[in-house]
PDB file of C-alpha atoms and ligand atoms in Angstrom:
ATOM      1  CA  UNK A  12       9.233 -14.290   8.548  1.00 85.00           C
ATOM      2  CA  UNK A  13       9.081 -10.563   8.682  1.00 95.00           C
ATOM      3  CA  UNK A  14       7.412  -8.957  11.770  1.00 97.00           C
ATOM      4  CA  UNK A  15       4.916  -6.986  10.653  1.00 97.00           C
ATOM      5  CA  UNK A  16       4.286  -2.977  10.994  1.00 98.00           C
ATOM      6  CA  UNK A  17       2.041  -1.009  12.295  1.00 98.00           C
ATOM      7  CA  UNK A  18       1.854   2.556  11.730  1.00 98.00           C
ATOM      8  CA  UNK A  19      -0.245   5.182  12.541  1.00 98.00           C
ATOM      9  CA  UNK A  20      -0.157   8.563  10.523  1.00 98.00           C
ATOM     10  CA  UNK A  21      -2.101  11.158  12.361  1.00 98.00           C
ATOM     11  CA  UNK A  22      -1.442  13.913   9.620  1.00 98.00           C
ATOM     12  CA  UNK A  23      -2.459  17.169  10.857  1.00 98.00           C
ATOM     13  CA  UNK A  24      -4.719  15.888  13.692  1.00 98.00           C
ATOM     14  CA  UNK A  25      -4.488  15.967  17.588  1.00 98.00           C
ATOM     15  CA  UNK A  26      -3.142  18.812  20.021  1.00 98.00           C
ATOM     16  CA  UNK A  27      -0.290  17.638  22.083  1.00 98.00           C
ATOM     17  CA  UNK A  28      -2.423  17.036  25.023  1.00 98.00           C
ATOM     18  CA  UNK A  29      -4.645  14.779  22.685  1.00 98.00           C
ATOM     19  CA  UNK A  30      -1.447  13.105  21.641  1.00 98.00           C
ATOM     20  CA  UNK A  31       0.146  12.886  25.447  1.00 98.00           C
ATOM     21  CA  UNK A  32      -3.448  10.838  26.305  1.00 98.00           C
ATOM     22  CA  UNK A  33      -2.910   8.259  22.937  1.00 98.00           C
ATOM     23  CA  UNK A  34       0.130   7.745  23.905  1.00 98.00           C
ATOM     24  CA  UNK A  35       0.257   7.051  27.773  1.00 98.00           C
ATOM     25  CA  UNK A  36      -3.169   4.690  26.520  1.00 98.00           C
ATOM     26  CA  UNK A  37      -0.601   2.456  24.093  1.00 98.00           C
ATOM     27  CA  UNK A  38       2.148   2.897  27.047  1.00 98.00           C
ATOM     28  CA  UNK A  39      -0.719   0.941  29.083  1.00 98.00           C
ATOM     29  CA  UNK A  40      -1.324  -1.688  26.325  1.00 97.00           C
ATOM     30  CA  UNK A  41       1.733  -2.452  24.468  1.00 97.00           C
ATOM     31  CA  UNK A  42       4.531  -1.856  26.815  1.00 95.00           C
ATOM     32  CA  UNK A  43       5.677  -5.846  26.644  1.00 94.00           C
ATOM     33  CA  UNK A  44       3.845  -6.219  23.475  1.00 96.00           C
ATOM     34  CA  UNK A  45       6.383  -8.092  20.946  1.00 95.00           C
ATOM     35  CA  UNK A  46       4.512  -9.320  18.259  1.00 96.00           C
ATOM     36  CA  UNK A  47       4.140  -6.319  15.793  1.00 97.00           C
ATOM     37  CA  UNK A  48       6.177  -3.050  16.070  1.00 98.00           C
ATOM     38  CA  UNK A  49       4.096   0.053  16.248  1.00 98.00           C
ATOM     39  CA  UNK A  50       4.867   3.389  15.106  1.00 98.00           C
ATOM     40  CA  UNK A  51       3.326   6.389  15.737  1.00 98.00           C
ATOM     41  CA  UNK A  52       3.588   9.735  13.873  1.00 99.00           C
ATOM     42  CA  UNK A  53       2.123  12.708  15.596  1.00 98.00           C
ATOM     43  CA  UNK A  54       2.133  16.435  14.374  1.00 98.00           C
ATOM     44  CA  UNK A  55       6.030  17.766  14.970  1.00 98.00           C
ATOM     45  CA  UNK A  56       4.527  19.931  18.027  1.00 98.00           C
ATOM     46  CA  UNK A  57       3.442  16.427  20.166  1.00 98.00           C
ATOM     47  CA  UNK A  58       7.181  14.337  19.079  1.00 98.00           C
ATOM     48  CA  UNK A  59       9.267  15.715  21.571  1.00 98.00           C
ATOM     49  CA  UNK A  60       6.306  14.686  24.314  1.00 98.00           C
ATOM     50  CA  UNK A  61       5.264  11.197  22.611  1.00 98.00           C
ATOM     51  CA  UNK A  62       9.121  10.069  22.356  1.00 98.00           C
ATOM     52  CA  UNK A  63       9.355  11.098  26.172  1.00 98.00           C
ATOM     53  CA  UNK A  64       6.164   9.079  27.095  1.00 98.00           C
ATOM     54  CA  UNK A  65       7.249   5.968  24.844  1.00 98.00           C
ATOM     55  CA  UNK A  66      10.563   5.874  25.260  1.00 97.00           C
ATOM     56  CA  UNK A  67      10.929   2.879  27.901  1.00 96.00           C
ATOM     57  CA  UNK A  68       8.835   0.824  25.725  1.00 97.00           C
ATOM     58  CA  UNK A  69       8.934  -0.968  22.044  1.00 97.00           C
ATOM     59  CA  UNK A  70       6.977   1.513  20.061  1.00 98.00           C
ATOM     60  CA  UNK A  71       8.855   4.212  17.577  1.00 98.00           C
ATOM     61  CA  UNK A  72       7.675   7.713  16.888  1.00 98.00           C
ATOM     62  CA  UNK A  73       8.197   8.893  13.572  1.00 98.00           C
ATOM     63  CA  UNK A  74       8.008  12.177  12.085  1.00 98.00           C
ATOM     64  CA  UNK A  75       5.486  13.029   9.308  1.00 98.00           C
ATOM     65  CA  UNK A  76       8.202  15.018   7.057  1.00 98.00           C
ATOM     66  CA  UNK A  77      11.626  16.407   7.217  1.00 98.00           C
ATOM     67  CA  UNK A  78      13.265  18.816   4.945  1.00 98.00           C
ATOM     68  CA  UNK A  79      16.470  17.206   2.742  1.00 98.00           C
ATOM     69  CA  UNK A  80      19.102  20.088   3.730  1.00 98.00           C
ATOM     70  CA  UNK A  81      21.139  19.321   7.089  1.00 97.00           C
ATOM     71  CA  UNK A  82      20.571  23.050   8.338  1.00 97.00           C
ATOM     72  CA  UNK A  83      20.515  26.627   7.146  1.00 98.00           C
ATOM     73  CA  UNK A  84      18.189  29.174   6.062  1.00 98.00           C
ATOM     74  CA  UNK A  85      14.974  27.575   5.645  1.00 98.00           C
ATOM     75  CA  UNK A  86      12.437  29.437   7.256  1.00 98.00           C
ATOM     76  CA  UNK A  87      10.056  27.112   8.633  1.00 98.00           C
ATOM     77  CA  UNK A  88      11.588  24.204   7.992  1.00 98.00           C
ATOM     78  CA  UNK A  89      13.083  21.065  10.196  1.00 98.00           C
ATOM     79  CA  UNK A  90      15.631  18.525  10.052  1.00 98.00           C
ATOM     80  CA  UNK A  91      16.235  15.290  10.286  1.00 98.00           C
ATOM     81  CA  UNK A  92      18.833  15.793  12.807  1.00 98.00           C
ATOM     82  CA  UNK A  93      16.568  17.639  14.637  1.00 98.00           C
ATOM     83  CA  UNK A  94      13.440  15.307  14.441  1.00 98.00           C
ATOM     84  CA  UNK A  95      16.184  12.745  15.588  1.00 98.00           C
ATOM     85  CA  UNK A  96      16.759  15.068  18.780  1.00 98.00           C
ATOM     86  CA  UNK A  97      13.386  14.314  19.975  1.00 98.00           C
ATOM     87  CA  UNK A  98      13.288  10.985  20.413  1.00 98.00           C
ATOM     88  CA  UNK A  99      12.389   9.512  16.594  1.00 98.00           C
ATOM     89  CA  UNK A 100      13.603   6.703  14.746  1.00 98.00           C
ATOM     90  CA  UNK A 101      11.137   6.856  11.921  1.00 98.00           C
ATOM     91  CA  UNK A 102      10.074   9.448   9.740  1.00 98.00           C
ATOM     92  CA  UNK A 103       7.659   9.404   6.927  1.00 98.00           C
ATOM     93  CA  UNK A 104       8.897  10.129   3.688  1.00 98.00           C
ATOM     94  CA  UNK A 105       6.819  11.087  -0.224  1.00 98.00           C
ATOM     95  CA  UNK A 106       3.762  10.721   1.126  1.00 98.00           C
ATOM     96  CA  UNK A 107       1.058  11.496  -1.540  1.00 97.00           C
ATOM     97  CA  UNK A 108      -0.242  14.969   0.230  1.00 97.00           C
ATOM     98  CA  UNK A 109       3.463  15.857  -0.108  1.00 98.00           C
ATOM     99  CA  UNK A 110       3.955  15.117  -3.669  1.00 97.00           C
ATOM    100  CA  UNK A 111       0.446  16.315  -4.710  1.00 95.00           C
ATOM    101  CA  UNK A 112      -0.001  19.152  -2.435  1.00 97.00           C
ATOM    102  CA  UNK A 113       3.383  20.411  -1.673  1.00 97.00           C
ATOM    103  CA  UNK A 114       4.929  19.604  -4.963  1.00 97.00           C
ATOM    104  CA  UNK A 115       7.792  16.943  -3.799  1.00 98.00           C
ATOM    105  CA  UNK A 116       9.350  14.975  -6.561  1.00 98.00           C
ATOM    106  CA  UNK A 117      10.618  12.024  -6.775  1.00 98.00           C
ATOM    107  CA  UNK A 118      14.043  13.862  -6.638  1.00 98.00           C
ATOM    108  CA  UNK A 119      12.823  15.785  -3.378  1.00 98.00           C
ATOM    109  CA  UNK A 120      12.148  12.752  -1.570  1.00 98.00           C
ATOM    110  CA  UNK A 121      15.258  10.812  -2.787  1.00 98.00           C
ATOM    111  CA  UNK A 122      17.041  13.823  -0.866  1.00 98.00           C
ATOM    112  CA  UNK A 123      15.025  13.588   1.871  1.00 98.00           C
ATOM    113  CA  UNK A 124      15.690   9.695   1.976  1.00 98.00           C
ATOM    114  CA  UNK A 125      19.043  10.543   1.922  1.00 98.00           C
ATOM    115  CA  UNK A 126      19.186  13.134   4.692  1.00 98.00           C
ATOM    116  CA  UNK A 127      17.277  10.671   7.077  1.00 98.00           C
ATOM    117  CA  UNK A 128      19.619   7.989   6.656  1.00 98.00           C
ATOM    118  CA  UNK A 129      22.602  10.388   7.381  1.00 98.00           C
ATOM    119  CA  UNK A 130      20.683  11.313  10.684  1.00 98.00           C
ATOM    120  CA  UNK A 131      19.829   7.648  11.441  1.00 98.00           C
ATOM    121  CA  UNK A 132      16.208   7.545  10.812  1.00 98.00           C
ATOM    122  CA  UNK A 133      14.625   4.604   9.719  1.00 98.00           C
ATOM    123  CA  UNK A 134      12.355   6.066   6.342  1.00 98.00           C
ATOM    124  CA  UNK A 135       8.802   4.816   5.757  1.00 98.00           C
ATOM    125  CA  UNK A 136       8.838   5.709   1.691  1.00 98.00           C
ATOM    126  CA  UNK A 137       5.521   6.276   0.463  1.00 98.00           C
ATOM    127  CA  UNK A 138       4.787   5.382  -3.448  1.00 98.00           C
ATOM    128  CA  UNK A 139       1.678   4.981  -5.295  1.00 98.00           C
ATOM    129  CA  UNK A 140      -0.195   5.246  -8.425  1.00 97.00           C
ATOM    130  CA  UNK A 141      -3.167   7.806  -8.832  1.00 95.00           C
ATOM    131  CA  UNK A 142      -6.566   7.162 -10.154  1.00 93.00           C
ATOM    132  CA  UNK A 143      -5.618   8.241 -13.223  1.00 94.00           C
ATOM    133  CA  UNK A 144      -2.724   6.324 -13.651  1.00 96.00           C
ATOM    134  CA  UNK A 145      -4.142   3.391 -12.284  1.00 94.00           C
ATOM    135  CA  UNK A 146      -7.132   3.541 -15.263  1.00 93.00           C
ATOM    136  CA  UNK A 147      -4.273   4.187 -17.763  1.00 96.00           C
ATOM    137  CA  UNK A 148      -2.418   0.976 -17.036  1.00 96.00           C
ATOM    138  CA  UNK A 149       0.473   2.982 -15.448  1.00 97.00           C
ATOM    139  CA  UNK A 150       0.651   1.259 -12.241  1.00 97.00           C
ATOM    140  CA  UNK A 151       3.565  -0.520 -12.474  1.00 98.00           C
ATOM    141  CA  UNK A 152       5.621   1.752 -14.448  1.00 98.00           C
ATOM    142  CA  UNK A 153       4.556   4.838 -12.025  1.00 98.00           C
ATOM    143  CA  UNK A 154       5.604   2.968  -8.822  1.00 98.00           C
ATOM    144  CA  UNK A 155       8.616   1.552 -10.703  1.00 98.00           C
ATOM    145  CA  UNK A 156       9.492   5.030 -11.392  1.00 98.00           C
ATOM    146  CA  UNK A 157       9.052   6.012  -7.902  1.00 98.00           C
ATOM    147  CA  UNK A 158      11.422   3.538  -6.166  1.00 98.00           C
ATOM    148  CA  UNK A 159      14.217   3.813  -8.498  1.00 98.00           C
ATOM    149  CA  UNK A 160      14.056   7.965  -8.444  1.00 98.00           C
ATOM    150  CA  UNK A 161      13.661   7.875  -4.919  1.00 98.00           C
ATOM    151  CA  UNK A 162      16.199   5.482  -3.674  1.00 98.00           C
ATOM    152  CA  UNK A 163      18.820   6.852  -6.388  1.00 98.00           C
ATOM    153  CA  UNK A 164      22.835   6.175  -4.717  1.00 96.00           C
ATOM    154  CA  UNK A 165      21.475   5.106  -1.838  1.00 97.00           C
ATOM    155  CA  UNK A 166      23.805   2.314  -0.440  1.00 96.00           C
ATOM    156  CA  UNK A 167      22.178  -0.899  -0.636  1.00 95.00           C
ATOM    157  CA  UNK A 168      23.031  -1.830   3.259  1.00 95.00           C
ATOM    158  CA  UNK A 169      20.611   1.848   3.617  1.00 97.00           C
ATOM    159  CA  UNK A 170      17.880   0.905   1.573  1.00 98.00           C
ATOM    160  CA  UNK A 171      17.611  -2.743   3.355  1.00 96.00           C
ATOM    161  CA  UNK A 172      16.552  -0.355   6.697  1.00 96.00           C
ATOM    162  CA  UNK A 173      13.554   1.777   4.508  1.00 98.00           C
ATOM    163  CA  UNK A 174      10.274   0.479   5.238  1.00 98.00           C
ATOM    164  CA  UNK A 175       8.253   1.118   1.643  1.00 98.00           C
ATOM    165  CA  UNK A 176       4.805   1.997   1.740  1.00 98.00           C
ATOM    166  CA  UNK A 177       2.949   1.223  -0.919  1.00 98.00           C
ATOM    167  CA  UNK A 178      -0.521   3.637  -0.532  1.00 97.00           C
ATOM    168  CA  UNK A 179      -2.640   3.942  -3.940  1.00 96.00           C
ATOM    169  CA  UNK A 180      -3.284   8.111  -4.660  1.00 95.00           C
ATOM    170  CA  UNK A 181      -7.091   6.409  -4.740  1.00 93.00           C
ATOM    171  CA  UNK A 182      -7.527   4.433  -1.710  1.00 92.00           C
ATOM    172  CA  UNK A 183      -6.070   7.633   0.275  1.00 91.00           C
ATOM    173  CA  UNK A 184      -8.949   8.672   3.141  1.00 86.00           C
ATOM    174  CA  UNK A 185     -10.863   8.060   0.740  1.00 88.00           C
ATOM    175  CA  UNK A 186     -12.663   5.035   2.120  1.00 83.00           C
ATOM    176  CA  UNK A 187     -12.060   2.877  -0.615  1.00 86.00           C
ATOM    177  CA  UNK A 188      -9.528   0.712  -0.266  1.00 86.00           C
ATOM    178  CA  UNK A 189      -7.424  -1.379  -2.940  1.00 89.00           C
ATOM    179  CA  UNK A 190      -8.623  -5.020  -2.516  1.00 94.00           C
ATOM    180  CA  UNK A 191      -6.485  -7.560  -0.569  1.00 95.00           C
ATOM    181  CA  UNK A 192      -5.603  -8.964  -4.445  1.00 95.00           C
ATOM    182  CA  UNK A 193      -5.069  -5.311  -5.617  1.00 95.00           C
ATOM    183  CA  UNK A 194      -2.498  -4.905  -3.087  1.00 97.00           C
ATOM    184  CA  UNK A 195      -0.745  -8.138  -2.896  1.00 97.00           C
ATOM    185  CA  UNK A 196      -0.218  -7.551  -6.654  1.00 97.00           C
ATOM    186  CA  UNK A 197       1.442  -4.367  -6.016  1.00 98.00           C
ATOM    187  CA  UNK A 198       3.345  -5.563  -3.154  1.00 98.00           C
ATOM    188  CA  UNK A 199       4.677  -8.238  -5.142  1.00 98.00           C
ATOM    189  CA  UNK A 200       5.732  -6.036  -8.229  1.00 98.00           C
ATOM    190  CA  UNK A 201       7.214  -3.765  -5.531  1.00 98.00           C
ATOM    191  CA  UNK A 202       9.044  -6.642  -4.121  1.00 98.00           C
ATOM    192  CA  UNK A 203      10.927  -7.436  -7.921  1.00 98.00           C
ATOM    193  CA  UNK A 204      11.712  -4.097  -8.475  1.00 98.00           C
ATOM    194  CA  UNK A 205      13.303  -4.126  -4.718  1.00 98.00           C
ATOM    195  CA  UNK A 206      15.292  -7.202  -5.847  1.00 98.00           C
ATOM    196  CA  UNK A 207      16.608  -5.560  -9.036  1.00 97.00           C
ATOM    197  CA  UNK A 208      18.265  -2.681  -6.646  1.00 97.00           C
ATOM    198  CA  UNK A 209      19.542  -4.733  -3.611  1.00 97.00           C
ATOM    199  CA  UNK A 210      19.192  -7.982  -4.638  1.00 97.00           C
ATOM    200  CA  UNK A 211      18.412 -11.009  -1.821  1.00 96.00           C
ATOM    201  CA  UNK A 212      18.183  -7.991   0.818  1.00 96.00           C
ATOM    202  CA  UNK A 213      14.475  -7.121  -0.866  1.00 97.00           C
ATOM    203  CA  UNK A 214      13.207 -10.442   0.933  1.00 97.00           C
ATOM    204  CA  UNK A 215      13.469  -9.013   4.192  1.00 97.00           C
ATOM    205  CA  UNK A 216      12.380  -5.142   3.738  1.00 98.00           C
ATOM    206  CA  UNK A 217       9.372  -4.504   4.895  1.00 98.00           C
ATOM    207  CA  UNK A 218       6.034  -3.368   2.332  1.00 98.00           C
ATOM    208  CA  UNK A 219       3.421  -2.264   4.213  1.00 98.00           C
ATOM    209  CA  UNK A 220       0.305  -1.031   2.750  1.00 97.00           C
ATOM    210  CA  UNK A 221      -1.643   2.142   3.362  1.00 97.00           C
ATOM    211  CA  UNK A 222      -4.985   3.303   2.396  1.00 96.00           C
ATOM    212  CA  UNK A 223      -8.365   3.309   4.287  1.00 94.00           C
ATOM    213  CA  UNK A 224      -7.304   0.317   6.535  1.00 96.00           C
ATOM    214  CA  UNK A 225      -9.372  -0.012   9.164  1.00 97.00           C
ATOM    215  CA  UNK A 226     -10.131  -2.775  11.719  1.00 97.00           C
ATOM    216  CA  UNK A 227     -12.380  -4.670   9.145  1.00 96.00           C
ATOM    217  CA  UNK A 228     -10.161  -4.846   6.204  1.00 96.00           C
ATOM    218  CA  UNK A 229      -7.039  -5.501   7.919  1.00 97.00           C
ATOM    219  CA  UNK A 230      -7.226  -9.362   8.409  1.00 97.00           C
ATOM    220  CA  UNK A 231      -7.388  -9.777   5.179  1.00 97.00           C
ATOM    221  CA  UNK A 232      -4.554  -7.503   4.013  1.00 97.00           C
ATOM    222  CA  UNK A 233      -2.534  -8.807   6.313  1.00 97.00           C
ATOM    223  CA  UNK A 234      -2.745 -12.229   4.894  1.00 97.00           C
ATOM    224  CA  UNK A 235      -1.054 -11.426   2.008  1.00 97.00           C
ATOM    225  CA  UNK A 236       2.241 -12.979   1.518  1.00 96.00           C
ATOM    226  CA  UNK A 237       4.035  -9.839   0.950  1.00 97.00           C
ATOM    227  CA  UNK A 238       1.942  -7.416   2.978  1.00 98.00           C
ATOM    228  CA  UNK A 239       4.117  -6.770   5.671  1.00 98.00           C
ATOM    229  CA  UNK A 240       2.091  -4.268   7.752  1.00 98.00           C
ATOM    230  CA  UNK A 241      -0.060  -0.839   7.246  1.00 98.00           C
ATOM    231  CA  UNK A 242       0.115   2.718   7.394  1.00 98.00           C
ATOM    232  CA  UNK A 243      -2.963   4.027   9.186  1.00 98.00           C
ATOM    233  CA  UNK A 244      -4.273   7.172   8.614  1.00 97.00           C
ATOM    234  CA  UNK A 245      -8.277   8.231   9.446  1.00 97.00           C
ATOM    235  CA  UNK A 246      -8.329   4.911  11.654  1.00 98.00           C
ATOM    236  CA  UNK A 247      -5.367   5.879  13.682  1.00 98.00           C
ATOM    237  CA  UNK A 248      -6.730   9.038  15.359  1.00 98.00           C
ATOM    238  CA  UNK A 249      -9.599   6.717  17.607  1.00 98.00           C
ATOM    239  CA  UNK A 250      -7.530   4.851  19.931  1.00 98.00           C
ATOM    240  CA  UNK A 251      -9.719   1.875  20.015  1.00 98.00           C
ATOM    241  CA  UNK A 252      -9.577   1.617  16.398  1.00 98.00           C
ATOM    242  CA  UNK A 253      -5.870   1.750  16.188  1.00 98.00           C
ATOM    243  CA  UNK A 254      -5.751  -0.869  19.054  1.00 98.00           C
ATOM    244  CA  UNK A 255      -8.298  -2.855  16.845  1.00 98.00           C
ATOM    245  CA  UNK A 256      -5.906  -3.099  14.078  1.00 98.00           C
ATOM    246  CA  UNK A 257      -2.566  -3.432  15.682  1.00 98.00           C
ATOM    247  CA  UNK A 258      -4.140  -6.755  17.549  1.00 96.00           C
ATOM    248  CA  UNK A 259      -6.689  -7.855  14.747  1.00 92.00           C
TER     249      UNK A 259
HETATM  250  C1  LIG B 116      -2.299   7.830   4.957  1.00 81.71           C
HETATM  251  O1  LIG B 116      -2.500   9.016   4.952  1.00 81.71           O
HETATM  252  O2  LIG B 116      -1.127   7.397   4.980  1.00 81.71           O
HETATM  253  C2  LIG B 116      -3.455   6.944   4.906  1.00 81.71           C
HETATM  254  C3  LIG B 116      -3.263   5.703   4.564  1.00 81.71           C
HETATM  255  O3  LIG B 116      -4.666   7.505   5.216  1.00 81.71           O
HETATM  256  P1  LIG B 116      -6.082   6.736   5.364  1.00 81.71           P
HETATM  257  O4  LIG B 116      -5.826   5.518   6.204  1.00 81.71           O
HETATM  258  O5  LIG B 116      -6.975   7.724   6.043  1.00 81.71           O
HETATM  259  O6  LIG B 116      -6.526   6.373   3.984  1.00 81.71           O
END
């Protein structure tokens, strides 16, 4: 049995004071809490404070990006060493506003992969088909695409630690989300292709699915055989909401 995941991706959402009062609220709730891990991934300014607050207890903070070099010029930019400094173990990696609105390819984010692993993060790897592709018939052959580019020479013990996310372009805060078949389907292609790379290992990695969850939908996401979890975006930002789904 794999425990499931809960993560919540609070994009670019929440001062740190806003993040400081989530947090000490699932320091309250979940400190002894065993039966799901939690992540959370607040805007870089709020990680150093959120690892500080959650630190004594089982939940992870992850970051919501890194960039693939180790250090150097790159105005702007942080690393995975340093996102490691503050107190993460996760960080989120090709999610869709990346690739679509700040052009990351599937080479990027096999760098990035790479770069996290050499720190000692634990990646969440975000794939997923657009609309488009999805009414083509690509579904399959994007997100088949997207795993093999993206874990490229990764060591096989490496990619057994990468939580894959598998969040459809078109279910994105959208409101729509893929239907508990839609996604089991996925999950289960997802799941061969895994096998193909690291054989017997795929069994055990975790596929979570992300996409307008929300404390409705997911009971019966979660009872997919190869759902493993969610990544929680809109929902995640109410604290009663994210409680909701971490305990549905
Ligand atoms: C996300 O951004 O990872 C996500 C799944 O967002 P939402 O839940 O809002 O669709």
């Amino acid at each position: 049995m794999i425990k499931p995941l809960i993560a919540a991706n609070w994009k670019m959402n929440k001062t740190v004071r806003e993040s400081v009062e989530f947090s000490r609220k699932l320091k309250e709730d979940f400190a002894e809490y065993r039966e799901r891990d939690i992540v959370v991934a607040p805007a870089f300014t709020a990680l150093y404070p959120v690892s500080e607050i959650l630190k004594t207890t089982p939940i992870n903070v992850a970051a919501q990006n890194i960039h693939q070099a180790e250090k150097g010029a790159f105005t702007g930019e942080i690393s995975a060493a340093m996102i490691a400094d503050v107190g993460c173990s996760n960080v989120i990696v090709g999610h869709s506003e990346r690739r679509t609105l700040f052009s990351e390819t599937n080479n990027t984010i096999n760098r990035k992969l790479i770069a996290a692993i050499e720190a000692g993060l634990a990646p969440i790897f975000c794939i997923g088909e657009t609309l488009n592709e999805r009414n083509d018939g690509r579904t399959f052959e994007v997100i088949k695409n997207q795993i093999e580019e993206g874990l490229n020479i990764i060591e096989t013990d490496d990619i057994g630690g990468i939580v894959v996310a598998y969040e459809p372009v078109w279910a994105i805060g959208t409101g729509r989300t893929a239907s508990a078949e839609q996604a089991e389907e996925a999950h289960l292609y997802i799941r061969s292709i895994l096998r193909e790379i690291v054989g017997a290992a795929a069994e055990k990695m975790r596929i979570i699915y992300g996409g307008s969850v929300n404390e409705k939908n997911i009971a019966g996401l979660m009872r997919q055989p190869n759902i493993n979890g969610a990544l929680v975006g809109g929902a995640s930002l109410d604290y009663i909401s994210f409680k909701k789904i971490v305990r549905h």
